[in-house]
mmCIF file of C-alpha atoms in Angstrom:
data_model
loop_
_atom_site.group_PDB
_atom_site.id
_atom_site.type_symbol
_atom_site.label_atom_id
_atom_site.label_comp_id
_atom_site.label_asym_id
_atom_site.label_seq_id
_atom_site.Cartn_x
_atom_site.Cartn_y
_atom_site.Cartn_z
ATOM 1 C CA MET A 426 0.468 36.173 9.593
ATOM 2 C CA THR A 427 2.435 32.946 9.171
ATOM 3 C CA ILE A 428 4.574 30.569 11.218
ATOM 4 C CA ARG A 429 7.577 32.295 9.640
ATOM 5 C CA HIS A 430 6.453 35.638 11.098
ATOM 6 C CA LEU A 431 6.166 34.096 14.567
ATOM 7 C CA LYS A 432 9.585 32.453 14.382
ATOM 8 C CA ILE A 433 11.226 35.726 13.394
ATOM 9 C CA PHE A 434 9.360 37.605 16.129
ATOM 10 C CA VAL A 435 10.356 35.128 18.870
ATOM 11 C CA SER A 436 13.993 35.299 17.810
ATOM 12 C CA VAL A 437 13.991 39.123 17.927
ATOM 13 C CA ALA A 438 12.120 39.194 21.250
ATOM 14 C CA GLU A 439 14.503 36.719 22.911
ATOM 15 C CA ASN A 440 17.726 38.269 21.606
ATOM 16 C CA GLY A 441 16.722 41.920 21.358
ATOM 17 C CA LYS A 442 18.437 42.195 17.986
ATOM 18 C CA MET A 443 17.152 41.984 14.462
ATOM 19 C CA SER A 444 20.613 41.043 13.227
ATOM 20 C CA THR A 445 20.548 37.832 15.253
ATOM 21 C CA ALA A 446 17.241 36.816 13.689
ATOM 22 C CA ALA A 447 18.561 37.725 10.232
ATOM 23 C CA SER A 448 21.584 35.469 10.724
ATOM 24 C CA LYS A 449 19.510 32.623 12.152
ATOM 25 C CA PHE A 450 17.024 32.530 9.270
ATOM 26 C CA PHE A 451 19.494 33.468 6.517
ATOM 27 C CA ILE A 452 17.632 36.604 5.525
ATOM 28 C CA SER A 453 18.515 40.276 5.452
ATOM 29 C CA GLN A 454 17.968 42.601 8.403
ATOM 30 C CA PRO A 455 15.440 44.696 6.418
ATOM 31 C CA ALA A 456 13.482 41.489 5.815
ATOM 32 C CA VAL A 457 13.352 40.900 9.582
ATOM 33 C CA SER A 458 12.204 44.473 10.140
ATOM 34 C CA GLN A 459 9.522 44.019 7.492
ATOM 35 C CA ALA A 460 8.244 40.826 9.134
ATOM 36 C CA ILE A 461 7.914 42.585 12.510
ATOM 37 C CA LYS A 462 6.096 45.516 10.883
ATOM 38 C CA GLU A 463 3.696 43.132 9.144
ATOM 39 C CA LEU A 464 2.872 41.518 12.515
ATOM 40 C CA GLU A 465 2.291 44.914 14.109
ATOM 41 C CA ASP A 466 0.039 45.944 11.225
ATOM 42 C CA TYR A 467 -1.846 42.629 11.374
ATOM 43 C CA TYR A 468 -2.664 42.938 15.103
ATOM 44 C CA GLY A 469 -2.773 46.735 15.192
ATOM 45 C CA VAL A 470 -0.351 46.960 18.134
ATOM 46 C CA LEU A 471 3.222 48.033 18.762
ATOM 47 C CA LEU A 472 5.399 45.037 19.599
ATOM 48 C CA PHE A 473 8.676 46.865 20.267
ATOM 49 C CA ASP A 474 9.634 50.316 21.392
ATOM 50 C CA ARG A 475 12.602 51.536 19.427
ATOM 51 C CA ILE A 476 14.760 53.799 21.614
ATOM 52 C CA SER A 477 18.298 54.878 20.740
ATOM 53 C CA LYS A 478 18.596 52.073 18.178
ATOM 54 C CA LYS A 479 17.608 49.492 20.810
ATOM 55 C CA LEU A 480 14.511 47.361 20.948
ATOM 56 C CA TYR A 481 12.352 47.076 24.050
ATOM 57 C CA ILE A 482 9.455 44.659 23.983
ATOM 58 C CA THR A 483 6.063 46.125 24.825
ATOM 59 C CA GLU A 484 3.309 44.582 26.948
ATOM 60 C CA ALA A 485 1.523 43.583 23.746
ATOM 61 C CA GLY A 486 4.787 42.072 22.531
ATOM 62 C CA LYS A 487 5.163 40.060 25.763
ATOM 63 C CA LYS A 488 1.663 38.670 25.379
ATOM 64 C CA LEU A 489 2.331 37.745 21.741
ATOM 65 C CA LEU A 490 5.629 36.119 22.786
ATOM 66 C CA GLU A 491 3.751 33.907 25.258
ATOM 67 C CA TYR A 492 1.233 32.821 22.626
ATOM 68 C CA ALA A 493 3.837 32.476 19.893
ATOM 69 C CA LYS A 494 5.998 30.091 21.930
ATOM 70 C CA ASN A 495 3.012 27.849 22.576
ATOM 71 C CA VAL A 496 1.997 27.905 18.913
ATOM 72 C CA LEU A 497 5.529 27.128 17.729
ATOM 73 C CA ALA A 498 5.901 24.297 20.242
ATOM 74 C CA GLU A 499 2.711 22.707 18.914
ATOM 75 C CA PHE A 500 3.848 23.319 15.355
ATOM 76 C CA ASP A 501 7.135 21.520 16.082
ATOM 77 C CA LYS A 502 5.157 18.569 17.451
ATOM 78 C CA LEU A 503 3.025 18.584 14.319
ATOM 79 C CA GLU A 504 6.097 18.592 12.089
ATOM 80 C CA GLU A 505 7.782 15.843 14.050
ATOM 81 C CA GLY A 506 4.671 13.693 14.106
ATOM 82 C CA MET A 507 3.886 14.063 10.425
ATOM 83 C CA ASN A 508 7.483 13.518 9.347
ATOM 84 C CA ALA A 509 7.575 10.307 11.370
ATOM 85 C CA PHE A 510 4.245 9.251 9.893
ATOM 86 C CA LYS A 511 5.385 9.654 6.300
ATOM 87 C CA ASP A 512 8.264 7.253 6.926
ATOM 88 C CA ILE A 513 5.856 4.489 7.988
ATOM 89 C CA LYS A 514 3.435 3.273 5.336
ATOM 90 C CA THR A 515 0.542 0.909 5.991
ATOM 91 C CA LEU A 516 -0.726 -1.810 3.669
ATOM 92 C CA ARG A 517 -4.363 -2.612 4.460
ATOM 93 C CA ILE A 518 -5.081 -6.211 3.565
ATOM 94 C CA GLY A 519 -8.398 -8.013 3.552
ATOM 95 C CA VAL A 520 -8.458 -11.782 3.961
ATOM 96 C CA THR A 521 -11.268 -14.286 4.020
ATOM 97 C CA VAL A 522 -11.532 -16.746 6.908
ATOM 98 C CA THR A 523 -9.837 -19.647 5.145
ATOM 99 C CA VAL A 524 -7.006 -17.441 3.914
ATOM 100 C CA GLY A 525 -6.586 -15.748 7.268
ATOM 101 C CA THR A 526 -6.620 -18.958 9.268
ATOM 102 C CA ASN A 527 -3.785 -20.857 7.644
ATOM 103 C CA PHE A 528 -2.242 -19.072 4.677
ATOM 104 C CA ILE A 529 -1.630 -15.422 5.336
ATOM 105 C CA SER A 530 0.718 -15.741 8.334
ATOM 106 C CA LYS A 531 3.567 -17.181 6.292
ATOM 107 C CA VAL A 532 3.074 -14.559 3.588
ATOM 108 C CA LEU A 533 3.138 -11.737 6.145
ATOM 109 C CA ALA A 534 6.293 -13.089 7.764
ATOM 110 C CA GLU A 535 8.080 -13.150 4.418
ATOM 111 C CA PHE A 536 6.705 -9.710 3.534
ATOM 112 C CA LYS A 537 8.096 -8.185 6.736
ATOM 113 C CA GLU A 538 11.470 -9.784 6.090
ATOM 114 C CA ASN A 539 11.608 -8.195 2.646
ATOM 115 C CA THR A 540 10.334 -4.684 3.413
ATOM 116 C CA LYS A 541 11.191 -1.867 5.816
ATOM 117 C CA ASN A 542 8.917 0.675 7.506
ATOM 118 C CA ILE A 543 5.788 -0.977 6.120
ATOM 119 C CA GLU A 544 3.060 -1.697 8.647
ATOM 120 C CA THR A 545 0.301 -4.174 7.813
ATOM 121 C CA TYR A 546 -3.343 -4.017 8.857
ATOM 122 C CA ILE A 547 -5.351 -7.218 8.406
ATOM 123 C CA ARG A 548 -9.145 -7.384 8.185
ATOM 124 C CA MET A 549 -10.708 -10.862 8.141
ATOM 125 C CA ASN A 550 -14.260 -11.427 6.908
ATOM 126 C CA ASN A 551 -16.144 -13.404 4.310
ATOM 127 C CA THR A 552 -15.773 -12.703 0.584
ATOM 128 C CA LYS A 553 -18.955 -10.643 0.314
ATOM 129 C CA ASN A 554 -17.957 -8.261 3.103
ATOM 130 C CA ILE A 555 -14.343 -7.986 1.929
ATOM 131 C CA GLU A 556 -15.667 -6.972 -1.474
ATOM 132 C CA THR A 557 -17.643 -4.138 0.134
ATOM 133 C CA LEU A 558 -14.596 -2.919 2.084
ATOM 134 C CA LEU A 559 -12.534 -2.783 -1.110
ATOM 135 C CA LEU A 560 -15.228 -0.783 -2.890
ATOM 136 C CA GLU A 561 -15.398 1.660 0.027
ATOM 137 C CA SER A 562 -11.596 2.099 -0.050
ATOM 138 C CA GLU A 563 -11.150 0.752 3.469
ATOM 139 C CA LEU A 564 -8.680 -1.825 2.145
ATOM 140 C CA ASP A 565 -5.845 -1.599 -0.383
ATOM 141 C CA LEU A 566 -6.094 -5.185 -1.574
ATOM 142 C CA ALA A 567 -7.351 -8.563 -0.454
ATOM 143 C CA VAL A 568 -6.754 -12.290 -0.772
ATOM 144 C CA VAL A 569 -10.035 -14.200 -0.955
ATOM 145 C CA GLU A 570 -11.223 -17.735 -1.716
ATOM 146 C CA GLY A 571 -14.596 -16.702 -3.086
ATOM 147 C CA LYS A 572 -15.624 -15.325 -6.449
ATOM 148 C CA VAL A 573 -15.655 -11.529 -6.610
ATOM 149 C CA LYS A 574 -18.662 -10.234 -8.524
ATOM 150 C CA ASN A 575 -18.316 -6.447 -8.745
ATOM 151 C CA LYS A 576 -16.824 -5.320 -12.048
ATOM 152 C CA GLU A 577 -15.042 -2.425 -10.343
ATOM 153 C CA LEU A 578 -12.694 -4.946 -8.748
ATOM 154 C CA ILE A 579 -9.826 -6.784 -10.395
ATOM 155 C CA SER A 580 -9.550 -10.413 -9.235
ATOM 156 C CA ILE A 581 -6.496 -12.498 -10.183
ATOM 157 C CA PRO A 582 -6.337 -16.218 -9.204
ATOM 158 C CA GLU A 583 -2.904 -16.812 -7.671
ATOM 159 C CA VAL A 584 -2.939 -19.660 -5.116
ATOM 160 C CA ASP A 585 -3.989 -23.287 -5.521
ATOM 161 C CA ASP A 586 -6.635 -24.645 -3.168
ATOM 162 C CA ILE A 587 -9.095 -27.535 -3.040
ATOM 163 C CA LEU A 588 -12.235 -28.344 -1.086
ATOM 164 C CA VAL A 589 -12.606 -31.726 0.603
ATOM 165 C CA LEU A 590 -15.277 -33.443 2.641
ATOM 166 C CA VAL A 591 -13.968 -34.010 6.155
ATOM 167 C CA CYS A 592 -15.062 -36.292 8.987
ATOM 168 C CA SER A 593 -13.622 -37.198 12.386
ATOM 169 C CA LYS A 594 -11.882 -40.449 13.301
ATOM 170 C CA ASN A 595 -15.056 -41.518 15.152
ATOM 171 C CA HIS A 596 -17.291 -41.151 12.102
ATOM 172 C CA PRO A 597 -18.499 -44.224 10.126
ATOM 173 C CA PHE A 598 -16.925 -42.741 6.970
ATOM 174 C CA TYR A 599 -13.452 -42.661 8.511
ATOM 175 C CA GLY A 600 -10.868 -44.538 6.444
ATOM 176 C CA LYS A 601 -13.210 -45.556 3.630
ATOM 177 C CA GLU A 602 -11.711 -45.529 0.160
ATOM 178 C CA HIS A 603 -14.938 -44.458 -1.527
ATOM 179 C CA ILE A 604 -18.329 -42.973 -0.668
ATOM 180 C CA THR A 605 -21.131 -41.539 -2.815
ATOM 181 C CA PHE A 606 -23.490 -38.634 -2.328
ATOM 182 C CA ALA A 607 -26.206 -41.162 -1.633
ATOM 183 C CA ASP A 608 -24.257 -42.039 1.530
ATOM 184 C CA LEU A 609 -24.648 -38.417 2.712
ATOM 185 C CA LYS A 610 -28.439 -38.535 2.816
ATOM 186 C CA ASP A 611 -28.800 -38.717 6.604
ATOM 187 C CA VAL A 612 -25.502 -37.094 7.557
ATOM 188 C CA ASN A 613 -25.402 -33.810 9.471
ATOM 189 C CA PHE A 614 -23.339 -31.031 7.895
ATOM 190 C CA VAL A 615 -21.657 -27.995 9.429
ATOM 191 C CA LEU A 616 -21.035 -25.265 6.856
ATOM 192 C CA ARG A 617 -19.705 -21.737 6.670
ATOM 193 C CA GLU A 618 -22.130 -18.836 6.819
ATOM 194 C CA PRO A 619 -23.850 -17.395 3.686
ATOM 195 C CA GLY A 620 -21.494 -14.938 1.982
ATOM 196 C CA SER A 621 -18.552 -17.295 2.360
ATOM 197 C CA GLY A 622 -16.750 -18.215 -0.866
ATOM 198 C CA THR A 623 -16.447 -21.812 0.333
ATOM 199 C CA ARG A 624 -20.182 -22.044 0.998
ATOM 200 C CA GLU A 625 -21.048 -20.498 -2.364
ATOM 201 C CA LEU A 626 -18.847 -22.906 -4.349
ATOM 202 C CA PHE A 627 -20.252 -25.949 -2.546
ATOM 203 C CA GLU A 628 -23.871 -24.822 -2.914
ATOM 204 C CA LYS A 629 -23.396 -24.238 -6.644
ATOM 205 C CA TYR A 630 -22.090 -27.800 -6.899
ATOM 206 C CA LEU A 631 -25.134 -29.146 -5.029
ATOM 207 C CA GLU A 632 -27.512 -27.169 -7.215
ATOM 208 C CA LYS A 633 -25.823 -28.289 -10.432
ATOM 209 C CA HIS A 634 -26.083 -31.963 -9.485
ATOM 210 C CA LYS A 635 -29.511 -31.606 -7.834
ATOM 211 C CA LEU A 636 -28.161 -32.843 -4.508
ATOM 212 C CA LYS A 637 -29.607 -32.142 -1.059
ATOM 213 C CA ILE A 638 -27.878 -32.313 2.324
ATOM 214 C CA ASN A 639 -28.895 -31.757 5.939
ATOM 215 C CA VAL A 640 -27.255 -28.607 7.338
ATOM 216 C CA THR A 641 -27.487 -28.532 11.143
ATOM 217 C CA TRP A 642 -24.701 -26.033 11.856
ATOM 218 C CA GLU A 643 -23.641 -22.726 10.330
ATOM 219 C CA ALA A 644 -20.489 -21.066 11.615
ATOM 220 C CA SER A 645 -17.972 -18.454 10.509
ATOM 221 C CA SER A 646 -15.239 -19.716 12.832
ATOM 222 C CA PRO A 647 -12.995 -22.572 11.611
ATOM 223 C CA GLU A 648 -12.514 -23.634 15.228
ATOM 224 C CA VAL A 649 -16.270 -23.975 15.753
ATOM 225 C CA ILE A 650 -16.550 -25.989 12.538
ATOM 226 C CA LYS A 651 -13.679 -28.192 13.662
ATOM 227 C CA GLN A 652 -15.322 -28.890 17.029
ATOM 228 C CA ALA A 653 -18.639 -29.671 15.344
ATOM 229 C CA VAL A 654 -16.862 -32.271 13.216
ATOM 230 C CA ILE A 655 -14.847 -33.782 16.076
ATOM 231 C CA ASN A 656 -17.408 -33.685 18.881
ATOM 232 C CA ASP A 657 -20.828 -33.606 17.233
ATOM 233 C CA GLY A 658 -20.444 -36.143 14.439
ATOM 234 C CA CYS A 659 -20.883 -33.602 11.648
ATOM 235 C CA VAL A 660 -19.067 -33.596 8.351
ATOM 236 C CA THR A 661 -18.065 -30.463 6.470
ATOM 237 C CA VAL A 662 -16.820 -29.364 3.086
ATOM 238 C CA ALA A 663 -13.974 -26.899 3.450
ATOM 239 C CA SER A 664 -10.504 -26.047 2.267
ATOM 240 C CA LEU A 665 -8.031 -28.846 2.804
ATOM 241 C CA ARG A 666 -5.745 -26.158 4.218
ATOM 242 C CA LEU A 667 -8.047 -25.641 7.204
ATOM 243 C CA PHE A 668 -7.633 -29.182 8.511
ATOM 244 C CA GLU A 669 -4.167 -30.010 7.275
ATOM 245 C CA LYS A 670 -2.734 -30.795 10.742
ATOM 246 C CA GLU A 671 -5.743 -32.821 11.902
ATOM 247 C CA ILE A 672 -5.766 -34.874 8.692
ATOM 248 C CA GLN A 673 -2.032 -35.544 8.857
ATOM 249 C CA SER A 674 -2.315 -36.595 12.518
ATOM 250 C CA GLY A 675 -5.227 -38.961 11.789
ATOM 251 C CA GLU A 676 -7.721 -37.046 13.894
ATOM 252 C CA MET A 677 -9.700 -36.320 10.726
ATOM 253 C CA TYR A 678 -10.117 -37.953 7.345
ATOM 254 C CA ALA A 679 -10.660 -36.281 3.982
ATOM 255 C CA PHE A 680 -12.523 -37.224 0.818
ATOM 256 C CA LYS A 681 -11.549 -35.649 -2.461
ATOM 257 C CA ASN A 682 -14.262 -35.033 -5.038
ATOM 258 C CA LYS A 683 -13.790 -37.348 -8.034
ATOM 259 C CA THR A 684 -14.209 -34.412 -10.434
ATOM 260 C CA LYS A 685 -12.183 -31.207 -10.364
ATOM 261 C CA GLU A 686 -15.237 -29.101 -9.541
ATOM 262 C CA TRP A 687 -13.962 -28.515 -6.011
ATOM 263 C CA ASN A 688 -10.600 -27.235 -7.177
ATOM 264 C CA ARG A 689 -10.292 -23.481 -6.783
ATOM 265 C CA SER A 690 -7.855 -20.628 -6.212
ATOM 266 C CA PHE A 691 -7.261 -17.859 -3.722
ATOM 267 C CA SER A 692 -7.380 -14.599 -5.637
ATOM 268 C CA VAL A 693 -5.653 -11.269 -5.131
ATOM 269 C CA VAL A 694 -8.272 -8.523 -5.434
ATOM 270 C CA TYR A 695 -8.030 -4.733 -5.659
ATOM 271 C CA HIS A 696 -9.989 -1.826 -7.109
ATOM 272 C CA LYS A 697 -9.395 -1.250 -10.802
ATOM 273 C CA ASN A 698 -8.835 2.478 -10.212
ATOM 274 C CA ARG A 699 -6.320 2.020 -7.392
ATOM 275 C CA LYS A 700 -2.666 2.276 -8.322
ATOM 276 C CA LEU A 701 -0.883 -0.138 -6.019
ATOM 277 C CA PRO A 702 2.380 1.092 -4.456
ATOM 278 C CA GLU A 703 5.594 -0.837 -4.930
ATOM 279 C CA TYR A 704 5.358 -2.507 -1.525
ATOM 280 C CA ALA A 705 1.865 -3.827 -2.390
ATOM 281 C CA GLU A 706 3.318 -5.365 -5.550
ATOM 282 C CA LYS A 707 5.947 -7.027 -3.362
ATOM 283 C CA PHE A 708 3.187 -8.501 -1.202
ATOM 284 C CA ILE A 709 1.470 -9.943 -4.284
ATOM 285 C CA GLU A 710 4.783 -11.385 -5.458
ATOM 286 C CA ILE A 711 5.172 -13.238 -2.152
ATOM 287 C CA VAL A 712 1.593 -14.538 -2.397
ATOM 288 C CA LYS A 713 2.446 -16.009 -5.812
ATOM 289 C CA GLU A 714 5.553 -17.689 -4.414
ATOM 290 C CA ASN A 715 3.349 -19.604 -1.952
ATOM 291 C CA LYS A 716 0.787 -20.783 -4.510
ATOM 292 C CA GLU A 717 1.439 -24.528 -4.532
ATOM 293 C CA PHE A 718 -0.219 -26.901 -2.071
ATOM 294 C CA ASN A 719 0.695 -30.578 -2.220
ATOM 295 C CA ILE A 720 -0.690 -32.154 0.962
ATOM 296 C CA LEU A 721 -2.745 -34.669 -1.095
ATOM 297 C CA ASP A 722 0.540 -36.262 -2.113
ATOM 298 C CA GLU A 723 1.376 -36.882 1.546
ATOM 299 C CA ILE A 724 -1.840 -38.320 3.031
ATOM 300 C CA ASP A 725 -4.329 -41.147 2.587
ATOM 301 C CA TYR A 726 -7.715 -39.900 1.459
ATOM 302 C CA GLY A 727 -10.957 -41.259 0.079
ATOM 303 C CA ILE A 728 -12.904 -40.450 -3.051
ATOM 304 C CA LEU A 729 -16.400 -38.933 -3.110
ATOM 305 C CA SER A 730 -18.440 -39.455 -6.257
#
């Protein structure tokens, strides 16, 4: 028994003629008769009495007609819902906190301008957790600031970024042209949580140069970090992108590392076995178009060495 059988049966039951059903479904009248017989054989009941070449629906037929209408109504809803769903595709994007806070919005706006019927789902977390979500196929791709370690994932650096040491306008470091790591000995730091790409890069730098700092805050929220810098006298090392407005307004002051060891990139990441659809490639293209970041050419900053 199929949906086709039920459609033919309902048409015959409502019109009392097999010829009407044959015309409606573009099949022969014998084919309609065969479909009704197959239903009768399937349920072991007589659906129509055939008297003087006329059809009269039986009690069993009336009961089947009641059920069949309900089934077909639900089937129509199913068809309508699934057909609508196939016209709307979703790109599931993972972003790390730095990327999600001040980079991805512009990219998404441009993506929506250049695509139709593509929904986006954004998941923000640190690099370590985003990596797990990609491996578990809960995301299609991601843009992260940290280093991806799993060899099942393809990671392509696409966007320029740089870490800076930041203090508030009330801090003794504010406006200085030069400070050294020796000056940081008794300074309180607020840093991102373990698992953050920013934290990992900075800690590798500290380890390489055998430097120690005093970490009094750990936070995953850029806003919390910002308030710790402004209100609690902490300094932080973070993406220049995170504090672009505050630095330009003079509320904060940045120090660039004398070496290029704090230069980094945001990377587009996806599973090596996942074939990205055309609209995902368009998203990556827009990410590439937003790769440059030249705020250091527009502000006064100090040097840390």
